[in-house]
Amino acid sequence: MNFFNVIRWLAWKDLLSELRSRENISSMFFFALIVILIFSFSFSMDQQTAKELMPGIMWVAFVFTGIIGLGKSFTAELQNDCLENLQMNPIPRGAIYLGKLASNLLFMLIVEVILFPLFVIFFNLDVFEKLPLFVLILTTGTLGVSAVGTLFSAMTVQIRAREVMLPILLLPLIVPVMIGAVEATGGVLRSEPISLYRQWIELLIIFDVIFTIVSFWLFEFILDH
Amino acid sequence: MIRKIRKYEGWFGATGAVCIAVGLYFGLAASPPDSYQGEVVRIMYVHVPFASTSMTAYGVLTVASLWYLWKRDPLIDNLAHASAGIGVFFTSGALYTGSIWGKPTWNTWWTWDARLVSFTILLLILIGYLMLRTFIEDKERESRYAAILAIVGAVDLPIVHFSVEWWRTLHQPLSISQRGVAIAGVMLYPLILMSVGFYLLFTYMVGVRTQMLYLKQLLEAKKGRLLGEVHL
């Protein structure tokens, strides 16, 4: 099977099983909703503070739900020795990585797209003119999290204490994504000129490019006998 | 190889101890106080060596990890493992002494400065690395996964540093950099002496720890828990 077909089939397979079970996306969605609610109870917010805190709350909710989704991404492959089968197949390892990355990215983006209108309602945001910028920041930020996350998800699925180890390994490494995404989102929300936060979007893009390549290369060593 | 380490490690330890002892004398007693910072500046003689050694520790870890993925030599993996463990000691030392230095000069124990945040991330990655190793039963897989984490961390740390630097920064610029030396000679010599001493100490500690890990693995192999691959 050629490289791009592997990516397409893997992502399609994940999407199909998700469409049938709806396990992943629904659990991610409700978890994120609870995180948002907890945050709004923890800080008593008026209109002004809500605008300041909202980017941070949004990205914490997105990253936490992302970790839930990423954690499940490879556990599904443990049933019926699917992971063993993937390893034994004569297909490029990098294609497995990209296929899994595609489905993880897709699941996270779907949840974020459902959640985003809720943020707009809860925090009374005015976003409609700046929607393309939000889409750009959401996509680049989420790609950064899932590029590193997919690699670590494949790694932690085969060890003990995997639920704990994934966030412990992943969260420190995605600090640049968190800073970049929160600053850029804040900049857009405060209606600043784009020159003030363009560097953060560039940081996200650089992070995405570097870590997709590095993880693509290192994935070779994860599924290795 | 392991015999060579055994033969020379004592010299590293002894020379390191002498350097640190002489450096401490010059740093704490013989050198003058700083014109701005006063006596407080003397913590520099410990803080700077701690910080530079911990970066070297991560450098050794990265090179050893790449080397391991390439050659799959168990001894190199022991070297990486040892370097990470000793790195935790030096990184915590740098953060600890930095915090003590920060209180009188910046009037705060802690601030979200680029270098502080990147060192904290460095420490978290090293601890995560050691934790990851304890959670994997299979020895070969443990080495492989740990090497992968170390390499991802090595790529990540400069990005963390630059992103936090853009974000906010307070740390004084480095006194010794490519742009030249912004430090008086009488303070520079104890600092160099201390740094050399710390590097020798690091080499000695890593040497001992590598041997320990190697021998432990050998022992387990002889007990029959690990099959094949280990050879003296």
XYZ file of C-alpha atoms in Angstrom:
457
model
C 0.000 0.000 0.000
C 1.418 3.356 -0.826
C 2.223 6.078 1.660
C -0.793 8.336 1.206
C -3.258 5.470 1.095
C -2.016 4.292 4.500
C -2.603 7.749 5.944
C -6.054 7.954 4.395
C -7.156 4.477 5.458
C -5.917 4.857 9.026
C -7.628 8.208 9.492
C -10.789 6.894 7.801
C -10.789 3.817 10.028
C -10.532 5.955 13.182
C -13.244 8.269 11.949
C -15.545 5.382 11.076
C -15.181 3.675 14.455
C -15.759 7.042 16.097
C -18.901 7.613 14.044
C -20.199 4.233 15.218
C -19.307 4.460 18.898
C -19.221 8.257 19.448
C -17.176 7.478 22.565
C -14.212 9.739 22.077
C -15.771 12.960 20.941
C -18.657 12.894 23.397
C -16.406 12.218 26.393
C -14.013 14.947 25.245
C -16.871 17.387 24.785
C -18.443 16.843 28.200
C -15.094 16.928 29.926
C -14.318 20.290 28.306
C -17.715 21.619 29.281
C -17.076 20.686 32.909
C -13.629 22.298 32.827
C -15.178 25.545 31.594
C -17.874 25.443 34.272
C -15.315 24.783 37.013
C -13.275 27.727 35.815
C -16.237 30.057 35.810
C -17.065 29.047 39.395
C -13.442 29.408 40.510
C -13.093 32.988 39.323
C -15.946 35.392 39.825
C -15.876 37.152 36.492
C -17.337 40.356 35.233
C -17.354 41.331 31.584
C -13.836 42.780 31.674
C -12.023 40.028 33.596
C -13.830 37.412 31.540
C -12.230 38.828 28.411
C -8.797 38.739 30.019
C -9.099 35.220 31.402
C -10.998 33.653 28.540
C -8.036 32.783 26.234
C -6.274 30.948 29.064
C -9.419 29.089 30.125
C -10.217 28.153 26.551
C -6.783 26.715 25.846
C -6.557 24.863 29.157
C -9.920 23.273 28.337
C -8.772 22.408 24.799
C -5.441 20.943 25.886
C -6.983 18.875 28.695
C -9.616 17.440 26.392
C -6.927 16.886 23.800
C -5.037 14.748 26.293
C -8.169 12.656 26.892
C -8.558 12.105 23.158
C -4.865 11.427 22.597
C -4.798 8.928 25.443
C -7.568 6.939 23.803
C -6.097 7.166 20.328
C -3.764 4.202 20.665
C -5.567 2.265 23.410
C -8.119 1.347 20.753
C -5.300 -0.341 18.848
C -4.445 -2.589 21.803
C -7.658 -4.608 21.399
C -7.263 -7.721 19.268
C -3.526 -6.954 18.942
C -4.169 -4.324 16.303
C -0.969 -2.524 17.246
C 1.046 -5.706 16.694
C -0.575 -6.052 13.315
C 0.267 -2.475 12.395
C 3.864 -3.136 13.399
C 4.119 -6.295 11.364
C 2.681 -4.776 8.226
C 5.215 -3.705 5.611
C 3.961 -0.127 5.589
C 6.001 3.001 6.264
C 6.008 3.893 9.969
C 5.792 7.574 9.161
C 2.494 6.976 7.380
C 1.057 5.380 10.527
C 2.117 8.457 12.453
C 0.566 10.851 9.956
C -2.667 8.846 9.796
C -3.003 8.865 13.564
C -2.058 12.540 13.665
C -4.775 13.291 11.125
C -7.480 11.538 13.131
C -6.350 13.053 16.449
C -6.249 16.510 14.919
C -9.670 15.996 13.423
C -11.258 14.835 16.707
C -9.761 17.729 18.639
C -10.869 20.234 16.024
C -14.412 18.835 15.972
C -14.672 19.231 19.757
C -13.211 22.736 19.566
C -15.633 23.761 16.858
C -18.549 22.588 19.016
C -17.151 24.316 22.096
C -16.217 27.608 20.510
C -19.813 28.912 20.149
C -20.337 28.062 23.822
C -17.380 30.262 24.737
C -18.841 33.023 22.621
C -22.138 32.733 24.523
C -20.711 32.231 28.031
C -18.192 35.042 27.778
C -20.212 37.425 25.588
C -17.558 37.651 22.938
C -17.705 39.573 19.730
C -15.929 37.353 17.216
C -17.696 37.312 13.896
C -15.419 39.609 11.895
C -12.294 37.880 13.188
C -13.438 34.325 12.584
C -10.727 33.453 10.010
C -8.013 34.471 12.486
C -9.586 32.303 15.178
C -9.697 29.385 12.781
C -6.005 29.883 11.996
C -5.012 30.038 15.679
C -7.192 27.048 16.601
C -5.765 24.919 13.799
C -2.098 25.782 14.358
C -2.390 25.476 18.147
C -4.203 22.157 17.957
C -1.758 20.783 15.399
C 1.108 21.619 17.767
C -0.525 19.732 20.647
C -1.449 16.702 18.555
C 1.903 16.504 16.699
C 3.792 15.902 19.947
C 0.789 14.204 21.554
C 0.424 11.511 18.897
C 4.079 10.519 19.340
C 3.771 10.304 23.127
C 0.415 8.593 22.902
C 2.000 5.777 20.883
C 4.799 5.633 23.424
C 2.778 5.679 26.649
C 0.187 3.183 25.437
C 2.727 0.387 25.778
C 3.851 1.202 29.334
C 2.473 1.048 32.857
C 0.648 4.067 34.351
C -0.093 5.373 30.866
C -2.918 7.696 31.974
C -0.497 9.586 34.223
C 2.543 9.525 32.021
C 0.954 11.100 28.934
C 0.155 14.460 30.585
C 3.372 14.417 32.626
C 5.470 14.063 29.488
C 3.315 16.145 27.156
C 2.363 19.237 29.154
C 5.877 20.616 29.837
C 6.791 20.203 26.175
C 3.813 22.137 24.806
C 4.469 25.242 26.903
C 5.376 27.230 23.737
C 2.052 26.233 22.142
C 0.153 27.324 25.238
C 1.930 30.685 25.423
C 1.604 31.316 21.682
C -2.034 30.275 21.422
C -3.162 32.165 24.529
C -1.319 35.353 23.553
C -2.603 35.238 19.973
C -6.195 34.531 21.064
C -5.973 37.366 23.571
C -4.644 39.704 20.917
C -7.522 38.923 18.578
C -10.099 39.292 21.361
C -8.750 42.681 22.444
C -8.964 43.791 18.780
C -5.283 44.659 18.721
C -3.611 45.332 15.362
C -2.265 42.076 13.943
C 1.343 43.309 14.070
C 1.184 42.981 17.882
C 0.441 39.256 17.925
C 1.660 38.070 14.535
C 4.845 36.710 16.125
C 2.761 34.309 18.263
C 1.022 32.835 15.219
C 4.427 32.484 13.590
C 5.706 30.724 16.713
C 2.788 28.257 16.477
C 3.518 27.556 12.813
C 7.250 27.060 13.481
C 6.451 24.713 16.378
C 4.041 22.727 14.169
C 6.555 22.327 11.351
C 9.460 21.345 13.609
C 7.540 18.867 15.721
C 5.665 17.233 12.881
C 9.013 16.501 11.226
C 10.789 15.424 14.422
C 7.901 13.195 15.552
C 7.523 11.757 12.056
C 11.183 10.716 12.178
C 11.158 9.486 15.795
C 7.969 7.466 15.338
C 10.108 5.032 13.369
C 11.782 4.048 16.657
C 8.551 3.581 18.606
C 7.078 0.778 16.534
C 10.280 -1.163 16.329
C 11.167 -4.691 17.288
C 35.307 0.685 28.274
C 33.838 0.210 31.722
C 37.329 -0.622 33.027
C 38.711 2.595 31.572
C 36.051 4.617 33.386
C 36.948 2.759 36.553
C 40.635 3.528 36.138
C 40.365 7.270 35.569
C 37.260 8.378 37.466
C 39.179 8.911 40.721
C 41.397 11.525 39.097
C 38.383 13.455 37.849
C 36.836 13.404 41.314
C 40.030 14.446 43.080
C 40.936 17.271 40.666
C 37.326 18.473 40.789
C 37.394 18.576 44.570
C 40.657 20.584 44.568
C 39.275 23.051 41.982
C 36.068 23.556 43.936
C 37.946 24.000 47.232
C 40.365 26.591 45.797
C 37.545 28.260 43.825
C 35.418 28.533 46.972
C 38.303 30.127 48.869
C 38.857 32.733 46.161
C 35.155 33.243 45.564
C 34.089 33.585 49.192
C 37.149 35.190 50.766
C 39.737 36.530 48.337
C 37.580 38.235 45.688
C 36.042 41.692 46.305
C 32.288 42.262 46.687
C 30.403 43.551 43.642
C 29.972 47.319 43.326
C 26.186 46.997 42.778
C 25.233 43.731 44.408
C 27.701 43.727 47.327
C 28.423 40.425 49.075
C 25.345 38.835 47.532
C 27.197 38.384 44.252
C 29.255 35.564 45.785
C 26.437 33.100 45.172
C 27.312 33.526 41.485
C 30.352 31.293 42.008
C 28.017 28.400 42.759
C 24.970 29.370 40.712
C 26.663 29.833 37.320
C 28.581 26.503 37.472
C 25.377 24.730 38.524
C 23.510 26.227 35.576
C 26.155 25.567 32.933
C 26.732 22.015 34.178
C 23.031 21.212 34.006
C 22.944 22.344 30.379
C 25.967 20.158 29.684
C 24.162 17.281 31.388
C 21.258 17.673 28.966
C 23.728 17.958 26.087
C 25.355 14.672 27.092
C 21.902 13.109 27.439
C 20.921 14.259 23.922
C 24.110 13.069 22.244
C 23.991 9.753 24.097
C 20.328 9.281 23.133
C 20.997 9.924 19.443
C 23.991 7.617 19.643
C 21.895 4.936 21.312
C 19.181 5.073 18.634
C 21.933 4.732 16.038
C 24.178 2.049 17.541
C 21.954 0.426 20.221
C 24.852 0.085 22.632
C 23.526 -0.618 26.189
C 26.492 1.135 27.800
C 25.660 4.381 25.959
C 22.131 4.054 27.266
C 23.521 3.722 30.800
C 25.498 6.908 30.144
C 22.317 8.738 29.063
C 20.432 7.431 32.094
C 23.246 8.479 34.446
C 23.498 11.912 32.860
C 19.763 12.516 33.309
C 19.860 11.499 36.966
C 22.887 13.671 37.744
C 21.294 16.419 35.614
C 18.328 16.532 38.013
C 20.774 17.299 40.838
C 22.542 20.110 38.966
C 19.338 21.618 37.554
C 17.695 21.701 40.985
C 20.909 23.237 42.321
C 20.784 25.972 39.692
C 17.112 26.741 40.434
C 17.684 26.655 44.193
C 20.731 28.927 44.239
C 19.091 31.189 41.642
C 16.073 31.564 43.888
C 18.298 32.527 46.829
C 20.115 35.039 44.611
C 16.837 36.407 43.272
C 15.458 37.360 46.693
C 18.001 40.119 47.527
C 18.580 41.335 43.937
C 15.105 41.161 42.354
C 13.215 41.176 45.667
C 11.396 37.972 44.750
C 12.099 34.254 45.149
C 10.504 33.451 41.859
C 9.475 35.175 38.663
C 8.274 33.989 35.270
C 11.477 34.836 33.473
C 12.734 33.065 30.343
C 15.709 31.383 31.931
C 13.801 30.385 35.050
C 10.950 28.888 33.076
C 13.231 27.017 30.681
C 15.207 25.577 33.590
C 11.992 24.494 35.281
C 10.878 22.822 32.054
C 14.331 21.241 31.799
C 13.909 19.843 35.308
C 10.385 18.595 34.532
C 11.575 16.845 31.368
C 14.452 15.193 33.244
C 12.122 13.994 36.006
C 9.615 12.800 33.389
C 12.478 10.974 31.681
C 13.437 9.154 34.886
C 9.776 8.361 35.636
C 9.216 6.999 32.141
C 12.150 4.645 32.603
C 10.703 3.180 35.791
C 7.381 2.401 34.104
C 8.714 0.139 31.337
C 9.590 -3.469 32.056
C 11.366 -4.359 28.846
C 14.949 -3.099 29.043
C 15.452 -2.489 25.332
C 12.140 -0.672 24.957
C 12.885 1.413 28.049
C 16.144 2.642 26.513
C 14.522 3.352 23.157
C 11.542 5.326 24.521
C 13.727 7.271 26.934
C 16.018 8.264 24.049
C 13.027 9.450 22.022
C 11.810 11.615 24.916
C 15.276 13.084 25.434
C 15.551 14.073 21.767
C 12.074 15.661 21.674
C 13.027 17.590 24.809
C 16.281 18.751 23.239
C 14.389 20.157 20.252
C 11.765 21.696 22.521
C 13.969 23.469 25.076
C 15.308 26.231 22.767
C 11.748 26.918 21.555
C 10.523 27.112 25.158
C 13.352 29.504 25.937
C 12.669 31.855 23.034
C 8.916 31.832 23.502
C 9.208 32.776 27.164
C 11.833 35.373 26.313
C 9.343 37.065 24.001
C 6.734 36.709 26.662
C 8.615 38.448 29.488
C 12.115 38.588 30.809
C 13.932 39.970 33.841
C 17.119 37.908 34.152
C 20.381 39.835 33.883
C 22.153 39.127 30.572
C 24.875 36.515 30.693
C 28.190 37.998 31.853
C 30.209 35.685 29.637
C 28.922 35.372 26.090
C 30.065 35.565 22.493
C 29.936 39.345 22.723
C 32.774 39.307 25.257
C 33.347 39.122 28.969
C 31.543 41.650 31.153
C 33.149 40.657 34.407
C 36.305 41.753 36.269
C 39.311 39.418 36.120
C 39.544 39.007 39.866
C 35.972 37.665 39.875
C 36.400 35.732 36.640
C 39.169 33.425 37.858
C 37.304 31.926 40.807
C 34.290 31.519 38.524
C 36.342 29.638 35.916
C 37.920 27.528 38.652
C 34.522 26.664 40.089
C 33.119 25.857 36.639
C 36.025 23.542 35.838
C 35.576 21.940 39.252
C 31.860 21.417 38.648
C 32.482 19.892 35.221
C 35.027 17.482 36.697
C 32.618 16.645 39.498
C 29.888 16.024 36.928
C 32.188 13.762 34.899
C 33.111 11.836 38.037
C 29.482 11.447 39.168
C 28.308 10.360 35.726
C 31.195 7.893 35.507
C 30.291 6.289 38.825
C 26.575 6.242 38.047
C 27.101 4.750 34.581
C 29.102 1.940 36.144
C 26.428 1.361 38.767
C 23.672 1.124 36.165
C 25.799 -1.128 33.981
C 26.696 -3.466 36.813
C 23.101 -3.587 37.977
C 22.049 -4.613 34.496
C 24.817 -7.204 34.382
C 23.727 -8.590 37.732
C 20.149 -8.891 36.541
C 21.367 -10.627 33.417
C 23.364 -13.094 35.479
C 20.341 -13.730 37.636
C 18.614 -14.670 34.425
C 16.025 -11.894 34.398
C 17.487 -10.410 31.267
C 18.465 -12.564 28.347
C 21.365 -11.971 25.985
C 22.891 -8.716 24.722
C 25.019 -7.820 27.781
C 28.742 -8.328 27.431
C 31.779 -6.970 29.232
